[in-house]
Tab-separated table of C-alpha atoms in Angstrom:
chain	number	residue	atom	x	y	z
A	1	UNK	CA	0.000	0.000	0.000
A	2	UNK	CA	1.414	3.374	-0.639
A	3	UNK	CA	0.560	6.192	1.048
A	4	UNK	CA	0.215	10.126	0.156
A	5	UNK	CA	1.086	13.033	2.390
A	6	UNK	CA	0.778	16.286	1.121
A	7	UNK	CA	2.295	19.399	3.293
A	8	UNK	CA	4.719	16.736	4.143
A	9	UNK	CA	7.958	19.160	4.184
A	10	UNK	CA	5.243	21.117	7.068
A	11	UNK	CA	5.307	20.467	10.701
A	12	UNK	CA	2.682	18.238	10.642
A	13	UNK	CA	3.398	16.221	7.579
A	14	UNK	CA	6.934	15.729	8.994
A	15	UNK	CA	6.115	13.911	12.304
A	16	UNK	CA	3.443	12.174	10.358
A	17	UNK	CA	5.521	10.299	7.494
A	18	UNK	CA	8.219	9.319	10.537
A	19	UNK	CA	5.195	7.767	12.243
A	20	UNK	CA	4.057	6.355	8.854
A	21	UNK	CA	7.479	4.610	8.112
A	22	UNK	CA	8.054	3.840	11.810
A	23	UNK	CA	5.071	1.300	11.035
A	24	UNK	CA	6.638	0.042	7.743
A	25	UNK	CA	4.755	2.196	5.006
A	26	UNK	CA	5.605	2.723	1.599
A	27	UNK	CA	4.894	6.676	1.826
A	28	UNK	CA	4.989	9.501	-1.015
A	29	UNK	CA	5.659	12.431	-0.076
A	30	UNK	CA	3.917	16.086	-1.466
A	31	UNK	CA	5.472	18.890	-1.412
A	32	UNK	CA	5.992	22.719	-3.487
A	33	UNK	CA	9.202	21.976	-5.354
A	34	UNK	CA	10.427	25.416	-3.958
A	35	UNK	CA	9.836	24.397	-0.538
A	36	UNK	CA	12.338	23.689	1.578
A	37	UNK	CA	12.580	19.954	2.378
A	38	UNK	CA	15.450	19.832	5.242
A	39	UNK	CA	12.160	17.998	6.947
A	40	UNK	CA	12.593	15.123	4.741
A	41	UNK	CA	16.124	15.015	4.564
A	42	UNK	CA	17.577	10.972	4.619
A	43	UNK	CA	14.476	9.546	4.933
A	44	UNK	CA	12.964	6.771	2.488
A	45	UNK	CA	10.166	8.115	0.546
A	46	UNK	CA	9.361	8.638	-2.893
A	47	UNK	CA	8.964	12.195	-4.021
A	48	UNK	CA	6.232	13.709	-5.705
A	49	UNK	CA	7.318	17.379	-5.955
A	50	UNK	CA	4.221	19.450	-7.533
A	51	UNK	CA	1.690	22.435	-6.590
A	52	UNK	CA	-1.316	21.688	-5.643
A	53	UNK	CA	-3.035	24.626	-7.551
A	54	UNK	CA	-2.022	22.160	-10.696
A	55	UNK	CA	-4.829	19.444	-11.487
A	56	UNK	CA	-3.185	17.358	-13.552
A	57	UNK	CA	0.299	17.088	-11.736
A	58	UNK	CA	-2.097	16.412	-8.671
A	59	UNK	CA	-3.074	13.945	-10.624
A	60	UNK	CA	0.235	12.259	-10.974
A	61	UNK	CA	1.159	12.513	-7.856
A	62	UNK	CA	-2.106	10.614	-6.149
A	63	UNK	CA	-2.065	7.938	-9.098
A	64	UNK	CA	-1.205	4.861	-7.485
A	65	UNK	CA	-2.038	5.635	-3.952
A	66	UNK	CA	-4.642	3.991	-1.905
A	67	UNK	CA	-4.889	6.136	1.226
A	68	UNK	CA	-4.116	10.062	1.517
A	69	UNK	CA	-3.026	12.190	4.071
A	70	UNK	CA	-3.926	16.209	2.953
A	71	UNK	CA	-1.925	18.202	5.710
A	72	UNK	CA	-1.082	21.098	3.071
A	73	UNK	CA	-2.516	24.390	4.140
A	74	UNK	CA	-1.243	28.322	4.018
A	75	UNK	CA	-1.660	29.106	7.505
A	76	UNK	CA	-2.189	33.038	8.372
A	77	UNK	CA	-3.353	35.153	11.156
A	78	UNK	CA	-3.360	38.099	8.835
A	79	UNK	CA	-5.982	40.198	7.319
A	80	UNK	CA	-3.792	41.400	3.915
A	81	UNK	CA	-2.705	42.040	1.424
A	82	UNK	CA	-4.786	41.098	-1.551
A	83	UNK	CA	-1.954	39.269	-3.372
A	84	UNK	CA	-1.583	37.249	0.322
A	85	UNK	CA	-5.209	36.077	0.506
A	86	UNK	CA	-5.561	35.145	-3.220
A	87	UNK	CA	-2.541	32.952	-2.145
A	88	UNK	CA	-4.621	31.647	0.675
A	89	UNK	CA	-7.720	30.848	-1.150
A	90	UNK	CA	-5.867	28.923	-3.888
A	91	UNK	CA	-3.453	26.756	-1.884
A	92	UNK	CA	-6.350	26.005	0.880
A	93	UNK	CA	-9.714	25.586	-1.386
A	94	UNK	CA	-8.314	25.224	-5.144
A	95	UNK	CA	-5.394	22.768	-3.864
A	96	UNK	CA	-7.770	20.672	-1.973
A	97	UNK	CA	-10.391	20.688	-4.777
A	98	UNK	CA	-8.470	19.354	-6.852
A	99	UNK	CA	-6.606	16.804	-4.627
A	100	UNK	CA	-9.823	15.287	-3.369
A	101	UNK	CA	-11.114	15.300	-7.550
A	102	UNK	CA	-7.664	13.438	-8.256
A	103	UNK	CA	-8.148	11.424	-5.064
A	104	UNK	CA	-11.751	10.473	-6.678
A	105	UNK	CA	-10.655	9.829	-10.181
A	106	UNK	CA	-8.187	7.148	-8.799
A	107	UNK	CA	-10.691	5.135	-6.614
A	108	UNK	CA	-8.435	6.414	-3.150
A	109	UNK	CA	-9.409	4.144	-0.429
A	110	UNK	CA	-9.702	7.393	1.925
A	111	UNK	CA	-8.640	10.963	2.660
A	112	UNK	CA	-8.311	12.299	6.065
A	113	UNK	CA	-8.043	16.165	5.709
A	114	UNK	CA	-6.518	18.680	8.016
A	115	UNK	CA	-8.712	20.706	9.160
A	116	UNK	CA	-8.430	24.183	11.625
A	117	UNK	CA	-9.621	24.808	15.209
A	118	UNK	CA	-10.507	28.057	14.027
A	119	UNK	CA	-13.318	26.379	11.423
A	120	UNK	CA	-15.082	25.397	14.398
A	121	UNK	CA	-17.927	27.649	15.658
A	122	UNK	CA	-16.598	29.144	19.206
A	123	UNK	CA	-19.538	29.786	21.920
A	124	UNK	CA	-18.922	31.989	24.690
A	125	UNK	CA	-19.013	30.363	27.858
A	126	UNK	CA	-18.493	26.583	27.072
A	127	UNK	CA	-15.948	24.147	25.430
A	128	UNK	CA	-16.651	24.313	21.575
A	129	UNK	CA	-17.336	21.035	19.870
A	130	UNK	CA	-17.940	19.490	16.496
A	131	UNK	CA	-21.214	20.296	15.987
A	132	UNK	CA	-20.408	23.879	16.411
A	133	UNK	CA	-21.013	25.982	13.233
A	134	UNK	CA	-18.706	29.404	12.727
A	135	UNK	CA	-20.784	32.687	12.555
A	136	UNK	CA	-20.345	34.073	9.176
A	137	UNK	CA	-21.177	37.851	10.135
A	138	UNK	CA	-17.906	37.619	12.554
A	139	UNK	CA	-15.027	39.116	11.901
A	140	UNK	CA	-13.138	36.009	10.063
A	141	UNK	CA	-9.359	36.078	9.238
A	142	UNK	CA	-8.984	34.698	5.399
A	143	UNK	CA	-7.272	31.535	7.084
A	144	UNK	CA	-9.862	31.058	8.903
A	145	UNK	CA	-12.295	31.196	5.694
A	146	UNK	CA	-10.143	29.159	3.374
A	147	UNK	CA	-10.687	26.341	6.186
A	148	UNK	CA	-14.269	26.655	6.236
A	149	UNK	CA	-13.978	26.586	2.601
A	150	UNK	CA	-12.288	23.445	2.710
A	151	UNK	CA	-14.768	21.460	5.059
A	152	UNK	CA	-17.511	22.056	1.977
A	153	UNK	CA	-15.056	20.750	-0.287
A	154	UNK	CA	-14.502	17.650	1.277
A	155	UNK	CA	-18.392	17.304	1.971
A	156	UNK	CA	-18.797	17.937	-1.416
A	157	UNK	CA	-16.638	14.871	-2.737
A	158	UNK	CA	-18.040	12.904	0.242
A	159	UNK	CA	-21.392	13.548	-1.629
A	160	UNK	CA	-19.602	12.407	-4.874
A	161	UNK	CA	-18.768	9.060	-3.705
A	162	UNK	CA	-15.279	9.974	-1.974
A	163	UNK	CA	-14.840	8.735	1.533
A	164	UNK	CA	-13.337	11.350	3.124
A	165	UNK	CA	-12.602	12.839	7.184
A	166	UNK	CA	-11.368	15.643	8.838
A	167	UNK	CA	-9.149	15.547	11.539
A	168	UNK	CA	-9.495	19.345	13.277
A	169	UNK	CA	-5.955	20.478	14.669
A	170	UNK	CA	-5.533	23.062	17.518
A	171	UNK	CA	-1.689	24.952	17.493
A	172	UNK	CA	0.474	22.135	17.289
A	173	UNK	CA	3.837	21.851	19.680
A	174	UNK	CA	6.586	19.435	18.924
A	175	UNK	CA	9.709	18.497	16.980
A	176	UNK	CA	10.679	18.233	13.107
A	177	UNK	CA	9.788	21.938	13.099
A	178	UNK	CA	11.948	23.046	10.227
A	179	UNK	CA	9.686	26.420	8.986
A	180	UNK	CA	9.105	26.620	12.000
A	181	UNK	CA	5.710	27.128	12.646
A	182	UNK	CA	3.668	30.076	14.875
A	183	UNK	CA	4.512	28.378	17.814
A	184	UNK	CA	8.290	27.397	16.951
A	185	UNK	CA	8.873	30.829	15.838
A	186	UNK	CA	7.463	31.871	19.689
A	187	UNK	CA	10.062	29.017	21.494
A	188	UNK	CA	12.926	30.191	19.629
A	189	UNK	CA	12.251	33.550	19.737
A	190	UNK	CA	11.760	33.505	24.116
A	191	UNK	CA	15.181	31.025	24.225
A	192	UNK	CA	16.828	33.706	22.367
A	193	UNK	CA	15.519	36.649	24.836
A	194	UNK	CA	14.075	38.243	21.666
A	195	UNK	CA	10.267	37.862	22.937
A	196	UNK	CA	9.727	41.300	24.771
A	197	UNK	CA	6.578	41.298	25.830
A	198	UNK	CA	3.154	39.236	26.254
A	199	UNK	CA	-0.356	39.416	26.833
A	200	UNK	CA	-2.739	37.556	29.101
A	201	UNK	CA	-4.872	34.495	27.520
A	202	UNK	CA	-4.855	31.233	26.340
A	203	UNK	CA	-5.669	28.318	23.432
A	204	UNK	CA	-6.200	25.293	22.657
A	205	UNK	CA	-2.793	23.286	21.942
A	206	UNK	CA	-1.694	19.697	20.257
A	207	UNK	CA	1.052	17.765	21.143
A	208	UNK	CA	2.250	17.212	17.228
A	209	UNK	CA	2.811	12.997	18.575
A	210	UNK	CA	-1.114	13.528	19.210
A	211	UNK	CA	-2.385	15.362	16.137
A	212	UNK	CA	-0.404	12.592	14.224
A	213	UNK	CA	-1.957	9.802	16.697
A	214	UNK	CA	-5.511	11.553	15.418
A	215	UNK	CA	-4.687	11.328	12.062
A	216	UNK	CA	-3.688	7.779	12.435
A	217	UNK	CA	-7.337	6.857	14.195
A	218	UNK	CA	-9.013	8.437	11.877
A	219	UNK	CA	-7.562	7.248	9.582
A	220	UNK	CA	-8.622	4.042	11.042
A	221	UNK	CA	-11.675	4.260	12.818
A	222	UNK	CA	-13.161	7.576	12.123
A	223	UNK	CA	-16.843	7.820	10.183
A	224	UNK	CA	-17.330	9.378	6.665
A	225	UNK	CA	-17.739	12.655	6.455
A	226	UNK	CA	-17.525	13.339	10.084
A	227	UNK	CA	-14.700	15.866	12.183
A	228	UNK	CA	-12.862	15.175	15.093
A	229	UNK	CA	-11.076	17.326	17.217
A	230	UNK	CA	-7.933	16.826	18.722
A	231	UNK	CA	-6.075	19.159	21.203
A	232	UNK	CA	-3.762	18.355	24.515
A	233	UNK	CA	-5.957	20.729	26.151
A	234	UNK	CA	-6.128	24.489	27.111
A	235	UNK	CA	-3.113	26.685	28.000
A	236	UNK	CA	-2.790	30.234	29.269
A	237	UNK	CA	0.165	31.945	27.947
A	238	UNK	CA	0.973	32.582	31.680
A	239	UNK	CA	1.793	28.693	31.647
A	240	UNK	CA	3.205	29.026	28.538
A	241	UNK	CA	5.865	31.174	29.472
A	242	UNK	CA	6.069	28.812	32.875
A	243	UNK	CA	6.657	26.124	30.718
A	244	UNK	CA	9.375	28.104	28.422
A	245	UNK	CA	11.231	29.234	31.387
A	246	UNK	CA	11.433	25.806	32.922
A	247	UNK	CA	12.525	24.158	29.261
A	248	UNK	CA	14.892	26.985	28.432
A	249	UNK	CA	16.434	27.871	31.888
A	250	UNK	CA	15.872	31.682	30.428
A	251	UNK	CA	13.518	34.305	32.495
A	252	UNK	CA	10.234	35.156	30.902
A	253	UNK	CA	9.686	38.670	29.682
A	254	UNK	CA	9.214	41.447	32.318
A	255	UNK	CA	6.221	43.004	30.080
A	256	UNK	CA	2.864	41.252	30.472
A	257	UNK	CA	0.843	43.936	28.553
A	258	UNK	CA	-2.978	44.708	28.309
A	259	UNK	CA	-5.185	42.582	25.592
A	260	UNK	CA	-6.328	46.405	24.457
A	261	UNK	CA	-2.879	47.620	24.228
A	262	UNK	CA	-1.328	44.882	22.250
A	263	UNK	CA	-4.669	45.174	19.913
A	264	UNK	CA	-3.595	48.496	19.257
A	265	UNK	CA	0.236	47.595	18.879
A	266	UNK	CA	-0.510	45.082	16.885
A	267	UNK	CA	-2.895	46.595	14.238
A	268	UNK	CA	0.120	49.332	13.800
A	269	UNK	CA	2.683	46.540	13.575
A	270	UNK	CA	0.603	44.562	10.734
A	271	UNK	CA	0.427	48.322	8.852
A	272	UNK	CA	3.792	49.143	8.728
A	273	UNK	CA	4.764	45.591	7.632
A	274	UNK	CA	2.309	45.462	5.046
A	275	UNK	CA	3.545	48.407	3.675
A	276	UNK	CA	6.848	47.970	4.280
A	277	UNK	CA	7.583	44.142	3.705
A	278	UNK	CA	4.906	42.767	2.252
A	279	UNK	CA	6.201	39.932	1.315
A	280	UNK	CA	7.263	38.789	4.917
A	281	UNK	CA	5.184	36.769	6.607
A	282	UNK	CA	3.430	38.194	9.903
A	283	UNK	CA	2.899	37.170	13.663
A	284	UNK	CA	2.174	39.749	15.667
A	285	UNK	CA	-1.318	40.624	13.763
A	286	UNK	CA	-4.171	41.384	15.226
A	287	UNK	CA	-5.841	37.652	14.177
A	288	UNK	CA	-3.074	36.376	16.739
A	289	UNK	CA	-4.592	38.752	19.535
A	290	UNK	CA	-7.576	38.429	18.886
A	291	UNK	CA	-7.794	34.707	19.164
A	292	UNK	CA	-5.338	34.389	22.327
A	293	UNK	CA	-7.694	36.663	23.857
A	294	UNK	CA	-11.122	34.608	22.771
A	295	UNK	CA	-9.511	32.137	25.119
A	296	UNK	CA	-11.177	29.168	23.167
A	297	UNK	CA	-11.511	25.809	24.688
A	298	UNK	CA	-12.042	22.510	22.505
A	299	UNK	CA	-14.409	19.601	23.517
A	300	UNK	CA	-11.974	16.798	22.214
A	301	UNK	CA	-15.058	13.603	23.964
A	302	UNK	CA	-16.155	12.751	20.168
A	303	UNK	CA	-12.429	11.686	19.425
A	304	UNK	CA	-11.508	10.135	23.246
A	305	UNK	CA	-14.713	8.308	23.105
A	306	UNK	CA	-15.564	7.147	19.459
A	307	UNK	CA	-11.506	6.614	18.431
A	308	UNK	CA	-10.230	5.701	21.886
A	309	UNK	CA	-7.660	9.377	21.423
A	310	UNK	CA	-6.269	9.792	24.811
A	311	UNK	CA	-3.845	12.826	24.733
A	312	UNK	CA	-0.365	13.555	26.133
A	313	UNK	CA	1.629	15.913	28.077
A	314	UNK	CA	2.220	19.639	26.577
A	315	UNK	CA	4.959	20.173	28.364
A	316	UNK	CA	6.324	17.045	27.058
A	317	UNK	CA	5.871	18.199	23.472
A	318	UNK	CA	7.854	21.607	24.247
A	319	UNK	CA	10.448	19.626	25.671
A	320	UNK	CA	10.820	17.606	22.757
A	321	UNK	CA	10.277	21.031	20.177
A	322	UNK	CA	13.361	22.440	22.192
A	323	UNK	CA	15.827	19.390	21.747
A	324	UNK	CA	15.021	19.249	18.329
A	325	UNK	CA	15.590	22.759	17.670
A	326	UNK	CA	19.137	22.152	19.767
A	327	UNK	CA	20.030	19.344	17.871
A	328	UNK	CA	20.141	21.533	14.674
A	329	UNK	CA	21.860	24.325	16.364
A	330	UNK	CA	19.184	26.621	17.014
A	331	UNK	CA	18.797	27.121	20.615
A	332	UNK	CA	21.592	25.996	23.293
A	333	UNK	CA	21.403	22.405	24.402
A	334	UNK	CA	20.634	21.621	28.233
């Protein structure tokens, strides 16, 4: 059986395929062909180096497959520019259009999409699950869109005679983080004393050992058409930065600043960088505030009960995020 993982040069895809040929899989791996692929470096998979906005190399690439993994997504907390949410739009909806048609056209066995945390309705005052809708007269990031976007796709091809299940990811923590991602970018950024400043809050977080162990159950066990969420659970940043210190041995910043005045930073930050770089990606947007200050929690007892997911240790995955980043050089090792 060989198996497809797109995104697999991305944090998730990486820890997946290692799981993947931990168990013995012959895996193919999907990825931009200017990406950079120091994530798949030495390991034994067959390439399949294409753009998803491309049908018919899509269609090359999932020829021959019986199961797919779709972990390929433009992640964004920001609002702009236009070029940047065209981008978004094509390599989130367009990409998995046509990798689900492709998947169809070659009688795939099953797809287990990616899908966001922030695609999942959030209601004040209680743990969101999966039955929870998004609001569409909220103020949605284009990410955030793209991802609803993408659960209508797959329901879509589902309707078509594709069998096909999502597998909803909260921030995910852990190693083979070679971008790095939102989060990686945070770690390295507080080992190197370059984080400043922080506001109170919290989100929903996943162990990336646990987002892959979803993926695998659902893979497995989960029902067509149906969403599960998986998360390690809820974390303030206040134990976030508890967390960093202990893992890093280096003092947290001094500045814990006001949700209103880091709103306010941050929507002059995001202008000037627009304008400025526009071509660089963004963190410190006011998406990012404005979900660390939503506090969401995620009601994960759809995946413990109906797949048996039973989730780790956070503090576990930042351990293992920080020896990984040490063992390339990044960070000091301890």
């Amino acid at each position: 059986m060989t198996i497809l993982v797109t995104g697999a040069s991305g944090h998730l895809g990486a820890n997946l395929v290692r799981r993947l040929l931990d168990e013995g899989a012959r895996v193919r791996v999907l990825a931009r062909p200017d990406s950079d692929h120091g994530a798949l470096a030495g390991l034994d998979v067959e390439p399949a180096w294409c753009d998803l906005r491309d049908l018919d190399a899509t269609r090359a690439a999932v020829r021959g497959c019986q199961r797919v993994y779709h972990c390929a997504a433009k992640v964004s907390t920001s609002a702009g520019p236009r070029r940047a949410i065209r981008e978004i739009y094509e390599s989130n909806v367009l990409g998995t259009r046509h990798l689900l048609r492709a998947a169809r056209e070659a009688a795939v066995e099953r797809v287990v999409v990616t899908g966001s945390f922030s695609a999942v309705g959030h209601v004040p005052g209680r743990p969101s699950d999966e039955s929870d809708v998004v609001n569409p007269f909220e103020r949605l990031l284009p990410y955030q869109r793209s991802k609803i976007a993408v659960e209508h796709e797959c329901l879509t091809a589902l309707a078509h005679g594709l069998d096909v299940v999502i597998a909803t990811s909260c921030a995910i923590v852990g190693p083979h983080d070679y971008k790095p991602s939102p989060m990686g970018r945070v770690l390295l950024d507080f080992a190197h004393g370059r984080l400043r400043a922080y506001i109170p809050g919290g989100f929903e977080f996943v162990a990336a050992r646990d987002i892959v162990e979803g993926h695998r159950l659902v893979m497995d066990k989960g029902r067509p058409g149906h969403r599960y969420i998986f998360s390690s659970g809820h974390t303030t940043v206040d134990e976030l930065m508890a967390i960093f210190e202990e893992v890093t041995g280096r003092r947290p910043p001094r500045w814990r600043l006001s949700p209103p005045l880091m709103a306010v930073l941050a929507r002059v930050s995001s202008a000037v960088n627009t304008r400025l770089r526009p071509n660089a990606p963004q963190r410190f947007t006011p998406g990012a505030v404005r979900l660390l200050r939503q506090g969401r929690r995620a009601d994960t007892t759809k995946a413990r009960t109906e797949l048996g997911f039973s989730p780790t240790p956070l503090r576990e995955a930042i351990r293992e995020a920080y020896a990984d980043f040490a063992r390339r050089g990044l960070v000091p090792a301890r």
